[in-house]
Coordinates of C-alpha atoms and ligand atoms in Angstrom, one line a residue:
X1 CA -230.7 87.3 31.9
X2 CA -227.9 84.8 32.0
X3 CA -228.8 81.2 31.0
X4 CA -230.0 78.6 33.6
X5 CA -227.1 76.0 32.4
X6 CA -229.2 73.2 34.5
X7 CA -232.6 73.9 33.5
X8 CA -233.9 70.2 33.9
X9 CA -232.0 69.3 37.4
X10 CA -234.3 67.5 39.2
X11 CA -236.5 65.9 36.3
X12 CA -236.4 62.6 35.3
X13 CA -236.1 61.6 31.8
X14 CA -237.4 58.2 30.4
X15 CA -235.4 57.3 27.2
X16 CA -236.4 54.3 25.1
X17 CA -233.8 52.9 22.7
X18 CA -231.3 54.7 25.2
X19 CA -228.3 52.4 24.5
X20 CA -227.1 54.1 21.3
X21 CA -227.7 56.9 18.6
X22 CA -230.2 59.3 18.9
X23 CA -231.3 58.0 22.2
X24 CA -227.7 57.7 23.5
X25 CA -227.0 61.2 22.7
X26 CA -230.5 62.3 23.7
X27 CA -229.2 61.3 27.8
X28 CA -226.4 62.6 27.5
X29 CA -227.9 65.8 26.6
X30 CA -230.7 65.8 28.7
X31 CA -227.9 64.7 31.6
X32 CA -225.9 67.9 30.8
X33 CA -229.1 69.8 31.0
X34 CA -229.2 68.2 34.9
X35 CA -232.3 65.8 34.3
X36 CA -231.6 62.1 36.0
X37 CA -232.2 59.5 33.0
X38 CA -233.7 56.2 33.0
X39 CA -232.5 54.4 29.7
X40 CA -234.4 51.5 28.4
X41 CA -233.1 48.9 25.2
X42 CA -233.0 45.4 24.7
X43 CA -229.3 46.2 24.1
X44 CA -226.9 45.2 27.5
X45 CA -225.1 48.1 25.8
X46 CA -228.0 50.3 28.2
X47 CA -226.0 49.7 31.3
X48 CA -222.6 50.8 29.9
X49 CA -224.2 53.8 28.4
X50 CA -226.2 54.5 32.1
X51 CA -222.4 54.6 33.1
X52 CA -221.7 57.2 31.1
X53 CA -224.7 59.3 31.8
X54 CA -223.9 59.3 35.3
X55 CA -220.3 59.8 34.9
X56 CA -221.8 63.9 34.0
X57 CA -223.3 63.7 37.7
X58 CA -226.9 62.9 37.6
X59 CA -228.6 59.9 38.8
X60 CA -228.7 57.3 35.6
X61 CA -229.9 53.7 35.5
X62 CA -229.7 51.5 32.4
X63 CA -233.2 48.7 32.1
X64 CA -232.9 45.9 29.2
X65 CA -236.8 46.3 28.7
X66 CA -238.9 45.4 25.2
X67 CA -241.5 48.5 24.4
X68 CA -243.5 45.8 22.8
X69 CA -243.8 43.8 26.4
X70 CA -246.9 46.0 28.0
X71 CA -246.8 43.9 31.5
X72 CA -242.8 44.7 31.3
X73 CA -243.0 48.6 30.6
X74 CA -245.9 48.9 33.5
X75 CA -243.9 47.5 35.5
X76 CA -240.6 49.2 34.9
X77 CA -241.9 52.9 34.7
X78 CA -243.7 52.1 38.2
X79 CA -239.8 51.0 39.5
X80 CA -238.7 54.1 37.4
X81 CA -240.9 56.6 39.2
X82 CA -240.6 54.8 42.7
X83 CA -236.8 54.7 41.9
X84 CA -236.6 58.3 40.7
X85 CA -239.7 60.1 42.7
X86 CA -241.1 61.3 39.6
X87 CA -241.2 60.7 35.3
X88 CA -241.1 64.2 34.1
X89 CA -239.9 63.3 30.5
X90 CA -240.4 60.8 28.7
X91 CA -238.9 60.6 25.1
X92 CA -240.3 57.6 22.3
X93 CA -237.2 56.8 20.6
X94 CA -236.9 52.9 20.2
X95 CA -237.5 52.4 16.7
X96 CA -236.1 50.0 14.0
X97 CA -235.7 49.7 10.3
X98 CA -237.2 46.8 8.0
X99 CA -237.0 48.2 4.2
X100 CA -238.7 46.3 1.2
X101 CA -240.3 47.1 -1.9
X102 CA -243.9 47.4 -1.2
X103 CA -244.7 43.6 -3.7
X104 CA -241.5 42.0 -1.9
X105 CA -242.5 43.5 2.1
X106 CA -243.5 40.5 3.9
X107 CA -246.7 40.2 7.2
X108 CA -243.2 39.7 9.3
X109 CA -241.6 42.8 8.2
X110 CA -244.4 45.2 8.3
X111 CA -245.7 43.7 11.6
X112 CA -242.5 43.6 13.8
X113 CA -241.9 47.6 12.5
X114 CA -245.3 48.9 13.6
X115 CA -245.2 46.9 16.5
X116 CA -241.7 48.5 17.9
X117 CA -242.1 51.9 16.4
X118 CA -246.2 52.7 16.9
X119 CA -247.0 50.1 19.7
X120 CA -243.7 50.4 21.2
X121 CA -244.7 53.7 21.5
X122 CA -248.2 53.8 22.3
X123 CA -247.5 51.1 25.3
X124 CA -244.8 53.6 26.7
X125 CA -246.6 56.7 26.6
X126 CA -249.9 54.9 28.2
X127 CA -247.7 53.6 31.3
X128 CA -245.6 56.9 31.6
X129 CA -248.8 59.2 31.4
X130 CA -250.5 57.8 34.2
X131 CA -247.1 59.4 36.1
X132 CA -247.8 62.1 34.8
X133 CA -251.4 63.1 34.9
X134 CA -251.1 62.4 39.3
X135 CA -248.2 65.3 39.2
X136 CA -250.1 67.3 36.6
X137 CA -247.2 67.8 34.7
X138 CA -245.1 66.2 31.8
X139 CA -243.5 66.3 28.5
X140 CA -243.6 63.3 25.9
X141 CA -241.5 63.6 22.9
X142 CA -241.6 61.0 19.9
X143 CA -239.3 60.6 17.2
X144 CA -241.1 60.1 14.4
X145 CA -239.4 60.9 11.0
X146 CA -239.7 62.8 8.1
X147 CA -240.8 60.4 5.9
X148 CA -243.6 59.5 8.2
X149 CA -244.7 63.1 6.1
X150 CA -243.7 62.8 2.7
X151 CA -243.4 58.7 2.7
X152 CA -240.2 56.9 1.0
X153 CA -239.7 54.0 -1.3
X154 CA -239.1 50.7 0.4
X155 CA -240.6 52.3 3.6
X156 CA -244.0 51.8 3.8
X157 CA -244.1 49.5 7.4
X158 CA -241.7 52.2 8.7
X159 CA -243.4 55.5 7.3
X160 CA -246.7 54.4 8.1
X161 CA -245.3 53.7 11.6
X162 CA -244.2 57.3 11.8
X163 CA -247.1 58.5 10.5
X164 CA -249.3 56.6 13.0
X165 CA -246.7 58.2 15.6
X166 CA -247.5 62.0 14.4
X167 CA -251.3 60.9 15.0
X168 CA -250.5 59.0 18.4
X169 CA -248.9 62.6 19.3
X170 CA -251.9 64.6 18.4
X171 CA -254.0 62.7 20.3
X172 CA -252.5 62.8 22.9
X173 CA -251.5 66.0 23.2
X174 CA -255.5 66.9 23.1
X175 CA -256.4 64.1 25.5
X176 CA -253.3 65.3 28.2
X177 CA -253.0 68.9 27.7
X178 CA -255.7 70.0 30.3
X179 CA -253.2 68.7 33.3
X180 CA -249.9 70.7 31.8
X181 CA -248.7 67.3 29.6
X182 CA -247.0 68.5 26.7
X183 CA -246.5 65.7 23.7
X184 CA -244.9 66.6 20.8
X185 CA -243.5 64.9 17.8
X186 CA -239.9 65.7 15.9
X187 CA -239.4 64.6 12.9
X188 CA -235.8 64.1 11.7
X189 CA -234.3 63.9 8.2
X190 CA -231.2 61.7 8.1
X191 CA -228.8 60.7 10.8
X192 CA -225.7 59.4 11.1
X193 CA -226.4 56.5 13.4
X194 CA -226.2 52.4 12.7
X195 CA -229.6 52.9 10.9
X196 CA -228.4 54.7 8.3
X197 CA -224.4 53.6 8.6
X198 CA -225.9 50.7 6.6
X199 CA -227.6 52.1 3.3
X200 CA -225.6 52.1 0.5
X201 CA -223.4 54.7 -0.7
X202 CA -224.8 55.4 -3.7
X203 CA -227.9 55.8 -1.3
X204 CA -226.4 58.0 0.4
X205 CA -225.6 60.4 -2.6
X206 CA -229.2 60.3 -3.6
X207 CA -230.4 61.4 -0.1
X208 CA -227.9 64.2 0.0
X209 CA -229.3 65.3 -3.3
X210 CA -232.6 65.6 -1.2
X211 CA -231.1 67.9 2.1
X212 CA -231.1 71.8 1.1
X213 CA -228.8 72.3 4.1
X214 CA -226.3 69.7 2.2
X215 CA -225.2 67.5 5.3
X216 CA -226.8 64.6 7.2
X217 CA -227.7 65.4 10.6
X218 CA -225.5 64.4 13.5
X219 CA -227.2 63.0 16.8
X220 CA -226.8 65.9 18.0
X221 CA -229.4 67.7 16.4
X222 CA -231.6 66.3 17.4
X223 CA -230.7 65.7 21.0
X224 CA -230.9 69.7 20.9
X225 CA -234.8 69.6 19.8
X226 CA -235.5 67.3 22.7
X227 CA -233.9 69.5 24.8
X228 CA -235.9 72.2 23.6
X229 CA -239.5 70.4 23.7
X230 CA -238.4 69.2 27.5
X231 CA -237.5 72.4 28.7
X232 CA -239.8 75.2 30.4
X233 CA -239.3 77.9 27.1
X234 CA -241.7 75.1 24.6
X235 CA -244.3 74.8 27.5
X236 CA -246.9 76.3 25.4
X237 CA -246.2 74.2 21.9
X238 CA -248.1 70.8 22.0
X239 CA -249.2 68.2 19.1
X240 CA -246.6 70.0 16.8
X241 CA -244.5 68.2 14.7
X242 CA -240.7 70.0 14.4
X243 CA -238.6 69.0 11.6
X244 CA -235.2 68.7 12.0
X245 CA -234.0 67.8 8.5
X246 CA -232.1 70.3 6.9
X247 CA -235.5 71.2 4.9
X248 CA -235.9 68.1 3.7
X249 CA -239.7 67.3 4.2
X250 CA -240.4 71.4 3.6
Ligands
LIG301 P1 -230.4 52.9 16.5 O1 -230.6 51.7 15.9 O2 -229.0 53.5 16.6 O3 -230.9 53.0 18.0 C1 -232.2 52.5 18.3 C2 -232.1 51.7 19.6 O4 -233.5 51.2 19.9 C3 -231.2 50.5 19.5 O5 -230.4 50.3 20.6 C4 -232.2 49.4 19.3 O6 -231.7 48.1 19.7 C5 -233.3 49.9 20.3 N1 -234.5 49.1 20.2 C6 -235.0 48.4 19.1 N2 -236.1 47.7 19.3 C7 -236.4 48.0 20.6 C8 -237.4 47.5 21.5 N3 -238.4 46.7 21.1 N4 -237.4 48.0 22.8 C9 -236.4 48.8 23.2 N5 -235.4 49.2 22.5 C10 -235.4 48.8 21.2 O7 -231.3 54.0 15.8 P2 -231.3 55.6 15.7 O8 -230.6 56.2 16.9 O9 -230.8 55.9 14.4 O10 -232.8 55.9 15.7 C11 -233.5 56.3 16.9 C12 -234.9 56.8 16.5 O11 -234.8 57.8 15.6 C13 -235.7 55.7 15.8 O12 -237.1 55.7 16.3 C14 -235.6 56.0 14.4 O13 -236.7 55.5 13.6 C15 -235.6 57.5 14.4 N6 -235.0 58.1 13.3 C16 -233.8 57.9 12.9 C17 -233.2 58.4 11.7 C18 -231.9 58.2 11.3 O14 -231.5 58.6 10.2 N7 -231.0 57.5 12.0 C19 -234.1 59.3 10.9 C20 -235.4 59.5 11.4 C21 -235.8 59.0 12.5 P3 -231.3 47.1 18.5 O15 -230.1 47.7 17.8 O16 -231.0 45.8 19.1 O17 -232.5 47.0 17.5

């Protein structure tokens, strides 16, 4: 059978950290795929990148929202579904970086990383899923990370963040999966984004050392997964945690 080249038209996607990077790339791909997109960043950037989503011709609107700010996100994913009719998708993908050596990581540091990346997270997929449980249907995808598996020096706010995202997608997954809510978790190795443009290059040769598959990841790939784990063909995967890291975390 030939390929449905529009197999989300219709849907609405939710997209935290929308205005760049993996999230950027994410709309766009979920855009070709025909899904409207509502991005969300504390980046301006959002409303330029909304642009572009639109330009592919689906319905795109760029928010300058905090995941952190719970009375913010309620109230923007009610506009979002009154807006859009509907939240079908809704991808976790704010996150941010705060490295330090575990005796150097200050209360700052490790609070204002599990408050974006886990908080961030658990406030958006709270607000979104009440969307979804009234349509009894729904897919949440969070971007966790592959050290949130295996762990990484100088990363112990942001693994343990990812790691309290893999839990926050198990959960959940249990809790929602009775009204057709899918919630899955992908964990990626490293990206070429402005998180990891700024690690040094002799840190970059260490981590390549690490990749079987010998390349960073583009956006891309991952955009791809999403795809997949939002489309009708992964409606019977939930609480799984897909790797996309060149074997990395295997
Ligand atoms: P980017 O920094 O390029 O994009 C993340 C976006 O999220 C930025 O625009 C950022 O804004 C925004 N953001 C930060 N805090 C908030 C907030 N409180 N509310 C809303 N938006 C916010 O990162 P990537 O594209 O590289 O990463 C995307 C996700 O993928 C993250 O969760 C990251 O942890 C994960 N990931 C990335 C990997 C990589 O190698 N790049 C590897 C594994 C996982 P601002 O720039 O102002 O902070």
């Amino acid at each position: 059978m030939p390929r449905n080249p529009t197999p989300l038209k219709g849907q609405t996607a939710v997209i935290t950290g929308g205005a760049r990077g993996i999230g950027k790339i994410t709309a766009l791909t979920l855009a070709g795929a025909g899904a409207n997109c509502a991005l969300l960043d504390v980046m301006d950037e959002v409303k330029a990148t909304a642009a572009e989503v639109a330009a592919l011709g689906v319905r795109a609107e760029g928010y300058v929202a905090d995941v952190t700010n719970s009375e913010q996100i309620t109230e923007l994913m009610k506009t979002i579904n009154e807006t859009f009719g509907a939240i079908d998708i809704l991808v976790n993908n704010a996150g941010i970086t705060r490295d330090n050596l575990l005796l150097r990581m200050t209360d700052e540091e490790w609070d204002k990383v599990i408050a974006i990346n886990l908080r961030g997270a658990f406030v958006c997929t709270r607000a979104a899923a009440r969307y979804m449980l009234k349509q009894q249907r729904g897919r949440m995808i969070n971007i966790a990370s592959v050290v949130g598996v295996i762990g990484n020096p100088g990363q112990c706010n942001y693994s343990a963040s990812k790691a309290g995202m893999i839990g926050l997608t198990k959960s959940a997954a249990r809790e929602l999966a009775s009204r057709s809510i899918t919630v899955n978790a992908i964990a990626p190795g490293y990206v070429k984004t402005a998180m990891t443009d700024k690690l040094p290059e002799k840190a970059k040769e260490a981590i390549m050392g690490m990749i079987p598959l010998r390349r960073l990841s583009e956006p891309q790939d991952i955009a791809n997964a999403v795809l997949f784990l939002a489309s009708e063909e992964s409606s019977y995967i939930t609480g799984h945690v897909l790797h996309v890291d060149g074997g990395m975390g295997m």
